[in-house]
Coordinates of C-alpha atoms and ligand atoms in Angstrom, one line a residue:
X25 CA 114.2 91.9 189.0
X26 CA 116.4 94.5 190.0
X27 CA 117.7 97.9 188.8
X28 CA 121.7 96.9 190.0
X29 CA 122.3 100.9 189.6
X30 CA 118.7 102.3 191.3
X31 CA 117.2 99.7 193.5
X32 CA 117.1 101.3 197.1
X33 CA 116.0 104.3 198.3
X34 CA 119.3 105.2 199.6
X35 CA 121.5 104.8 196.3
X36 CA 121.8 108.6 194.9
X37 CA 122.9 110.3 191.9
X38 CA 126.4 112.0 191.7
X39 CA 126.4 115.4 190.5
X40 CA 129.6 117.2 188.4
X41 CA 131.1 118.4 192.0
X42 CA 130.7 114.7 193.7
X43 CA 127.7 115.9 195.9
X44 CA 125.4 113.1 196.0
X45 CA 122.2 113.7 195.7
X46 CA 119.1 110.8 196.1
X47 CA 117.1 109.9 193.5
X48 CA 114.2 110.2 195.1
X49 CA 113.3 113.0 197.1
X50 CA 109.5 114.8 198.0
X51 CA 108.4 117.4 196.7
X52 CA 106.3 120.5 198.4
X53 CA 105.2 122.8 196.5
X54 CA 100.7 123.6 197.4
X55 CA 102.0 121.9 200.5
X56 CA 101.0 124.2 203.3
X57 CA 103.2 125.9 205.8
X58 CA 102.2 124.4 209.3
X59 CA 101.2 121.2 209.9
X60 CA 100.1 120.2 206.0
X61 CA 103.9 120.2 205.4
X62 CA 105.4 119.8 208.6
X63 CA 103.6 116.1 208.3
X64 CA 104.5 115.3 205.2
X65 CA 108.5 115.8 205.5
X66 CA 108.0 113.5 208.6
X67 CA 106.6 110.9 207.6
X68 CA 108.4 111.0 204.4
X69 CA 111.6 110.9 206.4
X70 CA 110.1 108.6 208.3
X71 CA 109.6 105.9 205.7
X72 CA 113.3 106.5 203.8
X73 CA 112.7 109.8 201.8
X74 CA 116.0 111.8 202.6
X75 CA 115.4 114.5 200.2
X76 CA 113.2 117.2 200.1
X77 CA 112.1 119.6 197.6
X78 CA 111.4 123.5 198.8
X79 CA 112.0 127.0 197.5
X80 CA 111.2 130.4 198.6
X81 CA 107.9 130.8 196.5
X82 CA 106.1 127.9 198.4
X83 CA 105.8 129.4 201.2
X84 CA 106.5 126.8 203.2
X85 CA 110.3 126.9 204.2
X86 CA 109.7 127.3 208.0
X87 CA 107.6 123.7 208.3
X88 CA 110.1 122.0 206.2
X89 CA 113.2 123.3 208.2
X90 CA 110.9 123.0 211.6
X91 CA 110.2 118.8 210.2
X92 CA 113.8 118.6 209.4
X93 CA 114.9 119.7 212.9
X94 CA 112.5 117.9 214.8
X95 CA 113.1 114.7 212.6
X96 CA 116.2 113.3 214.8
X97 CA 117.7 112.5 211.4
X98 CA 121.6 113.9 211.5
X99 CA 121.1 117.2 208.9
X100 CA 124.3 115.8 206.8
X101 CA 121.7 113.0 205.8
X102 CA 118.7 114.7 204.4
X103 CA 119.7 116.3 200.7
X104 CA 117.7 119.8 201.0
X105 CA 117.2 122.0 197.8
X106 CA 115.6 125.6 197.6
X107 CA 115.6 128.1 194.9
X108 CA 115.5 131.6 194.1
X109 CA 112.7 133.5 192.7
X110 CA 112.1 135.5 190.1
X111 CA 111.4 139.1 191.7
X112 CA 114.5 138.5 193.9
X113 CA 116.5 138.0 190.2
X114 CA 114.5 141.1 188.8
X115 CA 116.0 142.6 191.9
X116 CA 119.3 141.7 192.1
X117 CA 118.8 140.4 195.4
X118 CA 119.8 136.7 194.5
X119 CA 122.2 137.0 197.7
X120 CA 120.0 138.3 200.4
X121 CA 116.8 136.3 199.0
X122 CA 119.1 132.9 199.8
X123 CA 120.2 134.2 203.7
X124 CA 116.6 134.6 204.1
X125 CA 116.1 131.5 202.9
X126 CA 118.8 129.7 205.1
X127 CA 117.0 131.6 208.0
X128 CA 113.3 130.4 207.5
X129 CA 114.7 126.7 206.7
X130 CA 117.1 127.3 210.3
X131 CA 119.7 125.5 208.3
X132 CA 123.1 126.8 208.0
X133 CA 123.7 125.4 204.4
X134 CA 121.3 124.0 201.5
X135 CA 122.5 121.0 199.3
X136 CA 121.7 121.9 196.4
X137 CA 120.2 125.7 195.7
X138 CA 118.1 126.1 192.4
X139 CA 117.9 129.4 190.0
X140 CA 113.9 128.7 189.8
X141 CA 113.3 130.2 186.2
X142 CA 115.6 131.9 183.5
X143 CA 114.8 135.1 184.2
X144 CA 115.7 136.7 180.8
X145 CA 117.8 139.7 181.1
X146 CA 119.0 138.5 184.8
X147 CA 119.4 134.8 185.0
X148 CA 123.5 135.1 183.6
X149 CA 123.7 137.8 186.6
X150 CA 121.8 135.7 189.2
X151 CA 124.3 132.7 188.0
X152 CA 127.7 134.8 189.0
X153 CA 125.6 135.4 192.7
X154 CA 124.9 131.8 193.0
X155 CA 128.8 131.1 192.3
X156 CA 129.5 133.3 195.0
X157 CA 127.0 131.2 197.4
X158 CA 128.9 128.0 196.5
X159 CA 132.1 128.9 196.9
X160 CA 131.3 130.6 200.5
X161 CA 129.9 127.1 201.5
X162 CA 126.6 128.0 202.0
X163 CA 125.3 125.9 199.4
X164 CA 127.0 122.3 198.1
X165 CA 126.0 122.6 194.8
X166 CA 124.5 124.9 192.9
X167 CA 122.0 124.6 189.5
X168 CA 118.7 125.7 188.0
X169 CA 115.2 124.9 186.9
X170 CA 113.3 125.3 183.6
X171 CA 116.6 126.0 181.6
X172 CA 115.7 125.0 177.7
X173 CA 119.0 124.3 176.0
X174 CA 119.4 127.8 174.5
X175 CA 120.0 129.4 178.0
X176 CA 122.0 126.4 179.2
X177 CA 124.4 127.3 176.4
X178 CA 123.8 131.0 177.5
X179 CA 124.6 130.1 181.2
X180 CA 127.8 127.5 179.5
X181 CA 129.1 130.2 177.8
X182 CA 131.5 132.2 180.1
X183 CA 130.2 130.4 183.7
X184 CA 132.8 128.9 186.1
X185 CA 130.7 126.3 188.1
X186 CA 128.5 124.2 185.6
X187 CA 125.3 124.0 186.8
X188 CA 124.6 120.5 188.7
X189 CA 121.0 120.2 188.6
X190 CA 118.6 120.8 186.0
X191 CA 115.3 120.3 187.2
X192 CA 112.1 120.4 184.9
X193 CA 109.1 119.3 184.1
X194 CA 108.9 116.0 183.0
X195 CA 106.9 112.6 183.1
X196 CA 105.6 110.4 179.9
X197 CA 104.1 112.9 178.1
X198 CA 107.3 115.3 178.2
X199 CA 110.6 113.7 178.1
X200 CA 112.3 116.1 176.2
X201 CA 115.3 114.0 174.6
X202 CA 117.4 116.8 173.1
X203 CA 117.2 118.5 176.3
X204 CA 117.9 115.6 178.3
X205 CA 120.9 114.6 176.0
X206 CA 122.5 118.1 176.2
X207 CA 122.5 117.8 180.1
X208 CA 124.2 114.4 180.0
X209 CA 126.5 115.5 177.4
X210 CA 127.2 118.5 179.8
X211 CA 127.5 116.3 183.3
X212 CA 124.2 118.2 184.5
X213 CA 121.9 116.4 186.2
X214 CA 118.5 116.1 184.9
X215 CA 115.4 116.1 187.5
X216 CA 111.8 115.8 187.3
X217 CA 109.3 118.3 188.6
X218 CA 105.2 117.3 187.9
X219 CA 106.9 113.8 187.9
X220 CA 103.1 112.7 188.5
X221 CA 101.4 114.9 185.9
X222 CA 100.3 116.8 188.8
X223 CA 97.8 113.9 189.4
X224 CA 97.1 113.3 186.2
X225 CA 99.3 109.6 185.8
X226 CA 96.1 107.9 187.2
X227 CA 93.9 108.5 184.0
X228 CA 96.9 107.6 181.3
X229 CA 95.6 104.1 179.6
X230 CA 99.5 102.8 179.0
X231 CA 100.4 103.8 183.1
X232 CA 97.1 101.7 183.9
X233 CA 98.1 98.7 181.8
X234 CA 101.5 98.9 183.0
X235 CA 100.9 98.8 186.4
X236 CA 98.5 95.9 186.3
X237 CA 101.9 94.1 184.5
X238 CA 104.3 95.0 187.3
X239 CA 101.8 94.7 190.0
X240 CA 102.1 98.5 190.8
X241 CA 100.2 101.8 190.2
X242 CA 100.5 104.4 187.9
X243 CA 102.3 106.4 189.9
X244 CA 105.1 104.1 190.4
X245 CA 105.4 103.1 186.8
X246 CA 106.1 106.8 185.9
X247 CA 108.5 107.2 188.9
X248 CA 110.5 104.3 188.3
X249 CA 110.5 105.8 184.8
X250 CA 112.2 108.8 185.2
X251 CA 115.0 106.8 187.1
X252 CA 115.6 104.6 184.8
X253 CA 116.0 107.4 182.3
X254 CA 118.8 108.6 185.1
X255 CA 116.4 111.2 185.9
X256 CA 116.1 112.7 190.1
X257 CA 112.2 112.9 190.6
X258 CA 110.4 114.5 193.6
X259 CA 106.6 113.8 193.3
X260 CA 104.9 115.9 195.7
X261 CA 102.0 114.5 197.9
X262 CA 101.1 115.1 201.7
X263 CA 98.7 112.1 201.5
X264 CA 100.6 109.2 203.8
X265 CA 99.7 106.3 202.1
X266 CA 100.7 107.7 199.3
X267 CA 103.9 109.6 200.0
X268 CA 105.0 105.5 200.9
X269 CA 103.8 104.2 197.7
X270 CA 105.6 106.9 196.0
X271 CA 108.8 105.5 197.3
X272 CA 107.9 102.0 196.8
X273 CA 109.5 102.1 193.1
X274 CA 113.3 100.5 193.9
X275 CA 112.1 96.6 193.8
X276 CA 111.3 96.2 190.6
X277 CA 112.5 97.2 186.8
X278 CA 111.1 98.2 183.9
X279 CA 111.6 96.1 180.5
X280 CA 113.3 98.1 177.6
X281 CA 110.8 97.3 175.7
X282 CA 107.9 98.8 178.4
X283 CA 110.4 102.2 178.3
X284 CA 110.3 102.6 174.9
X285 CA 106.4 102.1 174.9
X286 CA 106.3 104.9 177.9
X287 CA 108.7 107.3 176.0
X288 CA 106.5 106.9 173.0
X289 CA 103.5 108.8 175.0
X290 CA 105.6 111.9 174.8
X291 CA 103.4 114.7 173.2
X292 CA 105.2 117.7 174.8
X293 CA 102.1 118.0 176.8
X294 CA 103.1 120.3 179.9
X295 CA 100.6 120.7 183.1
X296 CA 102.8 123.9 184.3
X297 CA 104.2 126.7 182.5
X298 CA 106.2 126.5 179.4
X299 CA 109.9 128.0 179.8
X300 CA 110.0 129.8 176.5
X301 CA 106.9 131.7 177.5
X302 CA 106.3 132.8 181.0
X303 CA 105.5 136.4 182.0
X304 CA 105.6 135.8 186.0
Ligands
NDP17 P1 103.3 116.0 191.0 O1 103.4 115.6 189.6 O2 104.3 115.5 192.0 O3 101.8 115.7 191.5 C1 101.4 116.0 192.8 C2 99.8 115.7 192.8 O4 99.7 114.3 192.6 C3 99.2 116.1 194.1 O5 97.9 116.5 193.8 C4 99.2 114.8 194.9 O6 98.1 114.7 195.8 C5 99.0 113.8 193.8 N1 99.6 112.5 194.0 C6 100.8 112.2 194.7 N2 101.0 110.9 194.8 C7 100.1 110.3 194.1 C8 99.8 108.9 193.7 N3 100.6 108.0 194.1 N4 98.7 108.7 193.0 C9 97.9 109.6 192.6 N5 98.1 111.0 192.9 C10 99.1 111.3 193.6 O7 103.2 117.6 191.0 P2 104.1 118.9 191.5 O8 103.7 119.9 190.5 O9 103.8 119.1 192.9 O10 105.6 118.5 191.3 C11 106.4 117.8 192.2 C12 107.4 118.8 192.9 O11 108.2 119.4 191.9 C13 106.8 120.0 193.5 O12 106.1 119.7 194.7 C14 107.9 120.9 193.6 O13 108.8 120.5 194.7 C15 108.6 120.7 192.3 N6 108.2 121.6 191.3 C16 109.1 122.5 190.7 C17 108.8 123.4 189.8 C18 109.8 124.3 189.2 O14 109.5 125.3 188.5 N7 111.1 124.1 189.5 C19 107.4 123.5 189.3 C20 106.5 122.6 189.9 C21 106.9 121.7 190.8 P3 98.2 114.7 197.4 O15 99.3 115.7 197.8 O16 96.9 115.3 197.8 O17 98.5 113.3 197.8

């Protein structure tokens, strides 16, 4: 059975500007700069990925632009994000930190660029800067990452671009519905970081059960999961075999009933840093 609104890697997600952006994309963050992550992109491109996943903190810009560029794949069809970091916010250097970006990536615009953490005290300030970087072109749409609602409202407030992109933690132990309801409600994009737990999917008892069912692994099951929620997901691995698997998860569907079960898991367990208490 299949998903008649997700079931190819190619269909995408249209965000509040029209920029489409694929559902699936790979993520790089621990991927190393060099070959680690200069393999990865390429086979992921390779097998049908056409987005990848980067920001500034990784480290790892330069192999992911390098794998990008050597890919033979026309640059208008890979969907490329990157974010800003916290320090350059602290700094007010939102501006300069993206050019540097554009130049370690050798790309002369980002799809989608990414306020990585709300910076409190800064973030509303970083936002105007990342206006400014859309409407100069260098970026086709803008967003951010780890917003809770009470800073998207913050950011809603007196922005002029709504953010496209919220991007967050999330897999079946953390769904977040309020949040997730207040970005549809709001035409902002919901997408999943940790989309695999950060490894963890393979020791859940419900992802095991479920993937004997559909005759795929845990890892799929919580993929095909977060799209079916209408959630972008970019699980990060550098592993071939599995960087295919992971995008093996547009030829089948999972039952209401089975979503339900799977949603019911959430705990509000996070593997990575809670957004109403960081100090980094
Ligand atoms: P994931 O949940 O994607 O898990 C990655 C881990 O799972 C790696 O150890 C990987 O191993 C392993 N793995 C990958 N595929 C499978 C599989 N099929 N079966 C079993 N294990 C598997 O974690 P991430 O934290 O990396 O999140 C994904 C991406 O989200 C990041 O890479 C980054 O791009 C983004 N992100 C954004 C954040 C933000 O603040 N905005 C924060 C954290 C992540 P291996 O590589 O060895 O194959």
């Amino acid at each position: 059975m299949k998903n008649s609104m997700i079931g190819s890697i190619t269909d995408f997600a249209v965000l509040n500007n029209g920029i489409r952006m694929p559902w699936l994309g790979l993520g790089v963050y621990q991927a190393e700069d060099g070959p680690e992550v200069e393999n990865a992109v390429k086979y992921a491109l390779e097998v049908g990925y056409r987005s990848i996943d980067t920001a500034s903190v990784y480290g790892n810009e330069i192999g992911v632009g390098k794998a990008i560029r050597e890919s033979g794949i026309p640059r208008e069809e890979i969907f490329v994000t990157t974010k800003v970091w916290n320090e350059d916010q602290r700094q007010k250097r939102t501006l300069a930190a993206f050019e540097e970006s554009l130049e370690r990536l050798g790309l002369d615009y980002v799809d989608l660029y990414l306020v990585h953490w709300p910076v409190k005290g800064f973030y509303k300030e970083t936002w105007k800067e990342m206006e400014k970087i859309l409407a100069s072109g260098g970026a086709k749409a803008i967003g951010v990452s780890n917003f809770l609602v009470n800073d998207l409202k913050d950011i809603l407030a007196d922005c002029k671009v709504v953010p496209a992109v919220n991007q967050m933690e999330c897999h079946p132990y953390l769904l977040q519905p309020e949040l997730l309801a207040f970005c549809k409600a709001n035409d902002i994009r919901m997408e999943a970081w940790s989309p695999l737990m950060q490894g963890n999917i393979v020791s859940v008892p419900l992802l095991k059960v479920l993937a004997t069912k559909y005759k795929k692994t845990p890892a799929q099951i919580s993929l095909r999961w977060n799209l079916q929620h209408g959630i972008v997901t970019i699980p990060k691995s550098v592993t071939p075999s599995r960087i295919k698997q992971n995008s093996e998860i547009f030829d089948f569907e999972i039952s209401s009933h089975d979503m339900l079960a799977l949603d019911a898991l959430d705990t509000g367990k996070r593997f990575g840093p809670d957004p109403a208490n960081f100090s980094f």
